[in-house]
Amino acid sequence: LNLGLELDIPNSVLSSGTSALYHAGLEYSPVKNIALRAGLNQEAGGNGFTMGLGLTNGGFRFDYAYVQRPGLPGDIPHYFTLSYVGEKSTIVSRKLKRVEPSVKFYNPANRLITDQDSVAVSAEVRAVRVMDQKTVWSIAVISATEEIREVSEIVDLTGISLNGKIIGSGQPGTIETVVSLEAGRNVIAITGRTPDEHMAASSEIKVLRFAPFSDAPINYWAIKPIALLVTLDIVKGFPRNLFMPEKGITRAELVTLLVRSLNISQQTLNNHYLRIFNDVPLSHWANKFVGYGSSVKFAAGYPDGTFKPDKTLTRAEGVVILARYAGLNEAAISISPFTDLKLNFWANKHIAAAKAAGMLKYLEGQEFSPDRKLTRAEACEILYRVPLIKNKVDRFWETGLTSGTQ
C-alpha cells in the first residue's frame, strides 16, 4: 500500500482569494503484478478524481490512468503507457566448501580421577557444513548483482558408537549414557559419521578409577598427584590402606622416591652400594638410593660427613632437593621469592627457581614457612609438577603405560 501527497503553492498564495492546491494518490496491490490506483486532483476550478491500473508481466509494464479536470469542462483525458522494466529475479545457490564433524564431551571432564565404578557421559555429536552461498539479483537484459558469503548449517552425525559399540543417541545430535569403569585408566571413545557417510568424527577422554586411602579420600587437596604417583608406582602407601599424607618425609625416603622415579636399572643401583656417609652403612635400607642420589648431585650430605637419613626434612630442605632433582639452575635473587624469607636466606636460589618453574603452586598467596616439615602430600604435589614426572603422567594418560619400581 503506497500513499502520496503533493502540494502546489501559487506565487500569489498570500493574496486574497488564492489558496494552495492538493494532489493525493493511493496505490494498492492485491497481488504481486497488479496495482490499483485512485487519487484526488485539486485545481482552481474544483476537485477531480483520478483512477488508474498497472499490470506487470514478463518484464513489461502497462499503465492506464483516468483524470478529471474540473477547471476544463469536457476535458477528461485517458493515459496509456507500455514500457519494458525487465523481469526481476533472485537466485540463491550453495556450494559445499568443507564439512567439520565433531564430537564434544560435556561430561565427564577429560582426565577425571574418581573412586566411582561408573560415570555419566554426555556429548554432542554433530557436523558443521560450511558452504559458499551465492545470491544473484537480476533484471533480465538490464542488470545483475551478486553476493557470495560463507554460511553454515549443523547436521547430526549418524551411526554413533561408544567404545566400538553402536548406541542410540537419544535426542538427535546428543548422547546421554552411563559407562562402567574398571580399576585404573579407562578410555571413553565416541565415533560418528556424517549422514552421507563421507566423513567420520571421533573423540575420546580418559578417566582414572582410583581406590583412595582411608586418610587421603578422593576429595583430599593433593589427591590428584597422590593418585597418579601411586598409579605410576613411584610412591606407595602403608598397610591398612593408609598413606599418612601429613607425615613428615625423611631425607632417605625422599631421595629413595626420587631415584626410583628415574627407572634406574638394578645393576646400576647395585653399583652404588658404597659407604659414602658415616651414618648410611652398607646395611642401611636406603644405602644404594642415597649413593646414587649423591652421585647425581641432588642429594648432599653435611660437612661432618653424615647424611642424617632419618631426619625429617624441612620445607626449605625438601624444595632444594626437589629443585636439584628437576635440574633447575639456581635463580638470581633480587627480591625474596616469598614474603617471609629474608633476602639472604640460604635456600632462596633453589626456592625461587622451583617457584618460577611452577612447582610451588600450592603455596601461591601464602608464606613459605621454611622450617615447617615437608609432608608426604607436599612432596607428591611438588614432584608431580617436575617436568620429568609431568611427561610420565602425560604418557600414562595417552598410552596407559606406567613406569617406576617403588
Short mmCIF file of C-alpha atoms in Angstrom, two decimals:
data_model
loop_
_atom_site.label_atom_id
_atom_site.label_comp_id
_atom_site.label_asym_id
_atom_site.label_seq_id
_atom_site.Cartn_x
_atom_site.Cartn_y
_atom_site.Cartn_z
CA LEU A 1 0.00 0.00 0.00
CA ASN A 2 1.51 3.33 -1.14
CA LEU A 3 0.16 6.78 -0.28
CA GLY A 4 1.40 10.05 -1.86
CA LEU A 5 0.61 13.71 -1.21
CA GLU A 6 1.63 16.74 -3.29
CA LEU A 7 1.03 20.44 -2.52
CA ASP A 8 1.03 23.25 -5.13
CA ILE A 9 1.65 26.75 -3.74
CA PRO A 10 0.94 29.55 -6.30
CA ASN A 11 3.12 32.67 -6.32
CA SER A 12 0.13 34.68 -5.02
CA VAL A 13 -0.73 32.33 -2.16
CA LEU A 14 -0.66 35.26 0.28
CA SER A 15 -3.08 37.27 -1.86
CA SER A 16 -6.77 37.32 -1.03
CA GLY A 17 -8.78 34.54 -2.69
CA THR A 18 -5.78 32.38 -3.57
CA SER A 19 -5.03 29.10 -1.78
CA ALA A 20 -2.73 26.10 -2.06
CA LEU A 21 -3.76 23.10 -4.19
CA TYR A 22 -3.54 19.46 -3.08
CA HIS A 23 -2.88 16.31 -5.10
CA ALA A 24 -3.20 12.97 -3.30
CA GLY A 25 -2.80 9.44 -4.60
CA LEU A 26 -3.26 5.91 -3.28
CA GLU A 27 -1.85 2.70 -4.81
CA TYR A 28 -2.83 -0.79 -3.67
CA SER A 29 -1.54 -4.13 -4.99
CA PRO A 30 -3.93 -7.00 -4.23
CA VAL A 31 -1.48 -9.39 -5.95
CA LYS A 32 2.15 -9.10 -6.96
CA ASN A 33 1.70 -7.95 -10.59
CA ILE A 34 -1.42 -5.74 -10.31
CA ALA A 35 -1.61 -2.19 -8.94
CA LEU A 36 -4.90 -0.30 -8.39
CA ARG A 37 -4.66 3.48 -8.12
CA ALA A 38 -7.03 6.29 -7.02
CA GLY A 39 -6.49 9.91 -6.20
CA LEU A 40 -7.66 13.50 -5.76
CA ASN A 41 -6.73 16.15 -8.32
CA GLN A 42 -7.47 19.63 -6.93
CA GLU A 43 -7.47 22.55 -9.38
CA ALA A 44 -8.60 26.17 -9.19
CA GLY A 45 -11.92 25.21 -10.79
CA GLY A 46 -12.76 22.42 -8.35
CA ASN A 47 -11.84 18.89 -7.30
CA GLY A 48 -11.42 15.99 -9.70
CA PHE A 49 -10.81 12.30 -9.14
CA THR A 50 -8.24 10.07 -10.79
CA MET A 51 -8.29 6.32 -11.31
CA GLY A 52 -5.62 4.00 -12.65
CA LEU A 53 -4.43 0.47 -13.19
CA GLY A 54 -0.95 -1.05 -13.54
CA LEU A 55 -0.10 -4.50 -14.86
CA THR A 56 3.38 -6.09 -14.91
CA ASN A 57 4.24 -9.33 -16.68
CA GLY A 58 7.28 -10.80 -18.39
CA GLY A 59 9.30 -7.66 -17.75
CA PHE A 60 6.71 -5.37 -19.43
CA ARG A 61 4.58 -2.86 -17.56
CA PHE A 62 1.22 -1.47 -18.78
CA ASP A 63 -0.24 1.60 -17.05
CA TYR A 64 -3.64 3.22 -17.52
CA ALA A 65 -4.81 6.47 -15.88
CA TYR A 66 -8.09 8.44 -16.00
CA VAL A 67 -8.12 12.08 -14.79
CA GLN A 68 -10.98 14.51 -14.18
CA ARG A 69 -10.23 18.18 -14.99
CA PRO A 70 -12.96 20.24 -13.24
CA GLY A 71 -11.50 23.51 -14.50
CA LEU A 72 -11.87 22.40 -18.12
CA PRO A 73 -15.38 21.02 -18.75
CA GLY A 74 -15.33 18.08 -21.13
CA ASP A 75 -11.57 17.54 -20.69
CA ILE A 76 -11.31 14.02 -19.29
CA PRO A 77 -8.03 12.58 -20.54
CA HIS A 78 -7.07 8.88 -20.52
CA TYR A 79 -3.39 7.89 -20.42
CA PHE A 80 -1.89 4.64 -21.63
CA THR A 81 1.79 3.63 -21.36
CA LEU A 82 3.68 0.46 -22.18
CA SER A 83 7.26 0.09 -21.01
CA TYR A 84 9.90 -2.58 -20.54
CA VAL A 85 11.19 -2.65 -16.98
CA GLY A 86 12.83 -6.06 -17.05
CA GLU A 87 11.83 -9.14 -15.08
CA LYS A 88 13.33 -9.22 -11.58
CA SER A 89 14.61 -12.50 -10.20
CA THR A 90 16.60 -13.72 -7.21
CA ILE A 91 18.57 -16.94 -7.49
CA VAL A 92 20.31 -18.47 -4.46
CA SER A 93 22.78 -21.33 -4.83
CA ARG A 94 25.13 -23.03 -2.39
CA LYS A 95 28.43 -24.81 -2.93
CA LEU A 96 29.87 -27.04 -0.22
CA LYS A 97 33.34 -25.95 0.91
CA ARG A 98 34.01 -28.33 3.77
CA VAL A 99 32.43 -30.46 6.45
CA GLU A 100 33.60 -30.17 10.04
CA PRO A 101 32.31 -33.17 12.02
CA SER A 102 32.92 -33.03 15.75
CA VAL A 103 32.28 -34.91 18.96
CA LYS A 104 32.22 -32.67 22.01
CA PHE A 105 32.17 -34.13 25.51
CA TYR A 106 30.23 -32.23 28.15
CA ASN A 107 30.74 -34.78 30.91
CA PRO A 108 32.93 -36.11 32.39
CA ALA A 109 35.98 -33.87 32.23
CA ASN A 110 38.99 -35.36 30.49
CA ARG A 111 41.48 -36.95 32.91
CA LEU A 112 38.92 -37.18 35.67
CA ILE A 113 40.02 -39.07 38.79
CA THR A 114 37.15 -40.79 40.59
CA ASP A 115 36.53 -43.59 43.05
CA GLN A 116 33.15 -44.47 41.49
CA ASP A 117 32.53 -47.63 39.45
CA SER A 118 30.61 -45.77 36.73
CA VAL A 119 30.38 -42.31 35.25
CA ALA A 120 27.64 -40.37 33.45
CA VAL A 121 28.62 -39.44 29.90
CA SER A 122 27.06 -36.67 27.85
CA ALA A 123 28.29 -35.45 24.49
CA GLU A 124 27.28 -33.59 21.36
CA VAL A 125 27.76 -35.41 18.04
CA ARG A 126 27.25 -33.05 15.13
CA ALA A 127 28.85 -31.75 11.96
CA VAL A 128 29.04 -28.24 10.56
CA ARG A 129 28.58 -27.96 6.78
CA VAL A 130 30.33 -24.81 5.59
CA MET A 131 29.16 -23.50 2.20
CA ASP A 132 29.63 -20.56 -0.14
CA GLN A 133 26.17 -19.08 -0.71
CA LYS A 134 25.82 -17.14 -3.95
CA THR A 135 22.84 -14.78 -4.34
CA VAL A 136 22.14 -13.18 -7.75
CA TRP A 137 19.62 -10.36 -8.09
CA SER A 138 18.91 -9.69 -11.80
CA ILE A 139 16.67 -7.74 -14.12
CA ALA A 140 16.63 -9.50 -17.47
CA VAL A 141 18.76 -7.78 -20.12
CA ILE A 142 19.24 -4.73 -17.90
CA SER A 143 21.41 -5.56 -14.87
CA ALA A 144 22.55 -8.22 -12.39
CA THR A 145 24.13 -8.03 -8.94
CA GLU A 146 25.61 -10.91 -6.98
CA GLU A 147 26.89 -11.57 -3.46
CA ILE A 148 28.92 -14.50 -2.15
CA ARG A 149 29.16 -15.17 1.57
CA GLU A 150 30.03 -18.10 3.77
CA VAL A 151 27.14 -19.78 5.56
CA SER A 152 26.92 -22.89 7.68
CA GLU A 153 24.38 -25.40 8.84
CA ILE A 154 24.51 -28.06 11.54
CA VAL A 155 23.65 -31.69 10.83
CA ASP A 156 23.54 -34.59 13.28
CA LEU A 157 26.02 -37.43 12.96
CA THR A 158 24.74 -40.95 12.45
CA GLY A 159 25.99 -44.44 13.33
CA ILE A 160 27.10 -43.30 16.78
CA SER A 161 29.32 -45.76 18.62
CA LEU A 162 30.74 -45.71 22.14
CA ASN A 163 33.91 -47.75 22.61
CA GLY A 164 33.13 -49.59 19.37
CA LYS A 165 29.52 -50.46 20.18
CA ILE A 166 26.67 -48.80 18.24
CA ILE A 167 24.35 -46.95 20.60
CA GLY A 168 21.17 -44.94 20.32
CA SER A 169 21.83 -41.24 20.71
CA GLY A 170 18.54 -40.30 22.40
CA GLN A 171 17.92 -36.76 21.28
CA PRO A 172 19.29 -36.10 17.77
CA GLY A 173 22.89 -34.95 17.94
CA THR A 174 23.40 -35.88 21.60
CA ILE A 175 24.49 -38.77 23.77
CA GLU A 176 23.37 -39.36 27.36
CA THR A 177 24.52 -42.62 28.91
CA VAL A 178 26.35 -44.24 31.83
CA VAL A 179 29.67 -46.04 31.37
CA SER A 180 31.06 -48.63 33.78
CA LEU A 181 34.64 -48.10 34.95
CA GLU A 182 37.34 -50.63 35.66
CA ALA A 183 40.08 -50.01 38.19
CA GLY A 184 42.82 -47.90 36.62
CA ARG A 185 42.80 -45.95 33.37
CA ASN A 186 39.62 -46.03 31.28
CA VAL A 187 39.16 -44.72 27.74
CA ILE A 188 35.75 -43.45 26.66
CA ALA A 189 35.66 -43.04 22.87
CA ILE A 190 32.75 -41.82 20.75
CA THR A 191 32.64 -42.05 16.94
CA GLY A 192 30.04 -40.88 14.43
CA ARG A 193 29.69 -40.31 10.68
CA THR A 194 28.12 -37.59 8.58
CA PRO A 195 24.78 -38.57 7.00
CA ASP A 196 26.43 -39.05 3.59
CA GLU A 197 28.99 -41.44 5.20
CA HIS A 198 31.86 -39.49 3.64
CA MET A 199 33.42 -38.25 6.86
CA ALA A 200 33.80 -39.50 10.40
CA ALA A 201 34.47 -37.76 13.68
CA SER A 202 35.74 -39.20 16.90
CA SER A 203 36.86 -38.03 20.29
CA GLU A 204 37.95 -39.69 23.48
CA ILE A 205 38.54 -38.86 27.09
CA LYS A 206 40.36 -40.72 29.82
CA VAL A 207 39.15 -41.41 33.34
CA LEU A 208 41.17 -42.89 36.19
CA ARG A 209 39.28 -45.02 38.66
CA PHE A 210 41.39 -44.92 41.81
CA ALA A 211 40.81 -46.52 45.20
CA PRO A 212 41.78 -43.76 47.64
CA PHE A 213 43.39 -44.23 51.03
CA SER A 214 41.31 -44.00 54.17
CA ASP A 215 43.30 -40.94 55.30
CA ALA A 216 43.53 -39.37 51.83
CA PRO A 217 39.99 -39.57 50.38
CA ILE A 218 39.00 -38.62 46.84
CA ASN A 219 38.37 -35.01 47.90
CA TYR A 220 41.74 -34.61 49.63
CA TRP A 221 43.56 -31.47 48.43
CA ALA A 222 46.50 -33.42 46.97
CA ILE A 223 44.59 -36.49 45.75
CA LYS A 224 45.46 -35.85 42.09
CA PRO A 225 49.26 -36.07 42.48
CA ILE A 226 48.95 -38.83 45.08
CA ALA A 227 46.67 -40.93 42.85
CA LEU A 228 48.86 -40.51 39.79
CA LEU A 229 52.18 -41.15 41.55
CA VAL A 230 50.73 -44.25 43.20
CA THR A 231 49.34 -45.42 39.84
CA LEU A 232 52.75 -44.86 38.23
CA ASP A 233 54.26 -46.92 41.05
CA ILE A 234 56.52 -44.05 42.08
CA VAL A 235 55.19 -43.86 45.63
CA LYS A 236 53.31 -46.29 47.85
CA GLY A 237 51.13 -46.16 50.90
CA PHE A 238 51.31 -48.05 54.16
CA PRO A 239 49.48 -51.12 55.47
CA ARG A 240 45.82 -50.84 56.50
CA ASN A 241 45.12 -48.61 53.48
CA LEU A 242 46.97 -45.61 54.93
CA PHE A 243 49.00 -43.02 53.07
CA MET A 244 49.89 -40.76 56.01
CA PRO A 245 49.80 -37.62 53.86
CA GLU A 246 50.54 -35.28 56.76
CA LYS A 247 53.50 -37.31 57.99
CA GLY A 248 56.86 -35.61 57.55
CA ILE A 249 59.09 -37.20 54.93
CA THR A 250 62.67 -38.10 55.85
CA ARG A 251 65.76 -37.39 53.81
CA ALA A 252 66.24 -41.08 52.98
CA GLU A 253 62.57 -41.50 51.99
CA LEU A 254 62.56 -38.55 49.61
CA VAL A 255 65.85 -39.46 47.95
CA THR A 256 64.70 -43.07 47.54
CA LEU A 257 61.42 -41.94 46.00
CA LEU A 258 63.23 -39.66 43.55
CA VAL A 259 65.79 -42.26 42.49
CA ARG A 260 63.08 -44.87 41.90
CA SER A 261 61.19 -42.40 39.70
CA LEU A 262 64.18 -42.41 37.32
CA ASN A 263 63.74 -46.09 36.38
CA ILE A 264 67.37 -46.89 37.15
CA SER A 265 68.34 -50.49 36.43
CA GLN A 266 69.00 -52.74 39.38
CA GLN A 267 72.59 -53.26 38.22
CA THR A 268 73.24 -49.51 38.21
CA LEU A 269 71.77 -49.21 41.69
CA ASN A 270 73.85 -52.12 42.96
CA ASN A 271 76.96 -50.31 41.74
CA HIS A 272 76.17 -47.60 44.32
CA TYR A 273 76.34 -49.87 47.36
CA LEU A 274 79.01 -47.65 48.88
CA ARG A 275 79.66 -46.20 52.29
CA ILE A 276 79.69 -42.55 51.26
CA PHE A 277 78.27 -41.20 54.51
CA ASN A 278 79.21 -42.28 58.03
CA ASP A 279 75.60 -42.81 59.08
CA VAL A 280 74.47 -44.73 55.96
CA PRO A 281 76.24 -48.10 56.26
CA LEU A 282 76.01 -50.81 53.62
CA SER A 283 73.29 -52.46 55.66
CA HIS A 284 71.03 -49.39 55.59
CA TRP A 285 67.85 -49.99 53.58
CA ALA A 286 68.39 -46.79 51.56
CA ASN A 287 72.16 -47.11 51.00
CA LYS A 288 72.13 -47.60 47.23
CA PHE A 289 69.50 -44.91 46.71
CA VAL A 290 71.38 -42.37 48.80
CA GLY A 291 74.58 -43.34 46.99
CA TYR A 292 73.02 -42.81 43.56
CA GLY A 293 71.30 -39.59 44.62
CA SER A 294 74.62 -38.27 45.87
CA SER A 295 76.38 -39.22 42.61
CA VAL A 296 73.90 -37.22 40.50
CA LYS A 297 74.16 -34.24 42.87
CA PHE A 298 70.57 -33.86 44.06
CA ALA A 299 71.31 -35.30 47.50
CA ALA A 300 74.15 -33.84 49.51
CA GLY A 301 75.42 -34.63 52.98
CA TYR A 302 76.57 -32.43 55.85
CA PRO A 303 80.09 -31.08 56.48
CA ASP A 304 80.68 -33.64 59.21
CA GLY A 305 80.37 -36.49 56.69
CA THR A 306 76.88 -37.54 57.70
CA PHE A 307 73.64 -37.70 55.69
CA LYS A 308 71.13 -37.88 58.54
CA PRO A 309 68.86 -40.28 56.61
CA ASP A 310 66.15 -40.39 59.29
CA LYS A 311 65.92 -36.63 59.74
CA THR A 312 62.54 -35.21 58.77
CA LEU A 313 63.03 -32.64 56.03
CA THR A 314 62.04 -29.04 56.46
CA ARG A 315 60.13 -27.47 53.61
CA ALA A 316 63.24 -25.50 52.59
CA GLU A 317 65.45 -28.60 52.59
CA GLY A 318 62.92 -30.63 50.64
CA VAL A 319 62.43 -27.97 47.97
CA VAL A 320 66.21 -27.70 47.50
CA ILE A 321 66.46 -31.45 46.86
CA LEU A 322 63.45 -31.42 44.51
CA ALA A 323 64.80 -28.41 42.60
CA ARG A 324 68.13 -30.20 42.11
CA TYR A 325 66.27 -33.34 41.03
CA ALA A 326 64.37 -31.26 38.45
CA GLY A 327 67.67 -29.96 37.06
CA LEU A 328 66.79 -26.33 37.74
CA ASN A 329 69.52 -23.73 37.62
CA GLU A 330 69.87 -21.58 40.70
CA ALA A 331 67.89 -18.37 40.22
CA ALA A 332 69.39 -14.91 40.53
CA ILE A 333 67.84 -13.22 43.55
CA SER A 334 66.90 -9.54 43.57
CA ILE A 335 63.74 -9.92 45.66
CA SER A 336 62.76 -12.65 48.07
CA PRO A 337 60.59 -15.40 46.47
CA PHE A 338 58.23 -15.35 49.49
CA THR A 339 57.42 -12.52 51.88
CA ASP A 340 58.56 -14.42 54.97
CA LEU A 341 62.01 -15.23 53.56
CA LYS A 342 64.88 -12.83 54.14
CA LEU A 343 66.77 -11.82 51.03
CA ASN A 344 69.89 -13.69 52.17
CA PHE A 345 68.09 -16.90 53.16
CA TRP A 346 70.35 -19.84 52.31
CA ALA A 347 67.84 -21.70 50.07
CA ASN A 348 66.39 -18.73 48.19
CA LYS A 349 68.05 -19.53 44.85
CA HIS A 350 66.53 -23.00 44.76
CA ILE A 351 63.15 -21.90 46.13
CA ALA A 352 62.91 -19.09 43.56
CA ALA A 353 63.82 -21.50 40.75
CA ALA A 354 61.18 -24.00 41.88
CA LYS A 355 58.57 -21.27 42.15
CA ALA A 356 59.38 -19.94 38.67
CA ALA A 357 59.08 -23.48 37.27
CA GLY A 358 55.54 -23.79 38.66
CA MET A 359 56.44 -26.42 41.25
CA LEU A 360 55.09 -24.47 44.23
CA LYS A 361 51.60 -23.60 43.01
CA TYR A 362 50.04 -24.94 46.20
CA LEU A 363 51.79 -22.14 48.13
CA GLU A 364 50.55 -19.27 45.96
CA GLY A 365 49.41 -16.38 48.14
CA GLN A 366 50.87 -17.97 51.27
CA GLU A 367 54.04 -17.70 53.29
CA PHE A 368 56.74 -20.28 52.65
CA SER A 369 57.38 -21.27 56.29
CA PRO A 370 60.84 -22.74 55.58
CA ASP A 371 61.23 -24.58 58.90
CA ARG A 372 57.89 -26.35 58.65
CA LYS A 373 58.15 -30.08 57.99
CA LEU A 374 57.73 -31.23 54.39
CA THR A 375 54.84 -33.68 54.37
CA ARG A 376 54.38 -36.70 52.13
CA ALA A 377 51.44 -34.96 50.45
CA GLU A 378 53.54 -31.87 49.73
CA ALA A 379 56.37 -33.98 48.34
CA CYS A 380 53.88 -35.63 45.94
CA GLU A 381 52.42 -32.26 44.94
CA ILE A 382 55.83 -30.75 44.16
CA LEU A 383 57.18 -33.87 42.44
CA TYR A 384 54.04 -34.10 40.28
CA ARG A 385 54.93 -30.73 38.77
CA VAL A 386 58.52 -31.59 37.88
CA PRO A 387 58.78 -31.70 34.04
CA LEU A 388 60.14 -35.27 34.03
CA ILE A 389 57.20 -36.52 36.08
CA LYS A 390 54.68 -34.46 34.10
CA ASN A 391 55.91 -36.22 30.97
CA LYS A 392 55.43 -39.60 32.65
CA VAL A 393 51.91 -38.58 33.68
CA ASP A 394 51.06 -37.41 30.16
CA ARG A 395 52.39 -40.65 28.70
CA PHE A 396 50.26 -42.62 31.14
CA TRP A 397 47.11 -40.73 30.21
CA GLU A 398 47.77 -41.14 26.48
CA THR A 399 49.04 -44.72 26.38
CA GLY A 400 48.25 -46.31 29.72
CA LEU A 401 51.92 -47.15 30.24
CA THR A 402 53.28 -46.87 33.77
CA SER A 403 56.87 -46.77 34.95
CA GLY A 404 58.74 -46.83 38.22
CA THR A 405 59.51 -49.66 40.57
CA GLN A 406 58.55 -48.42 44.07
#
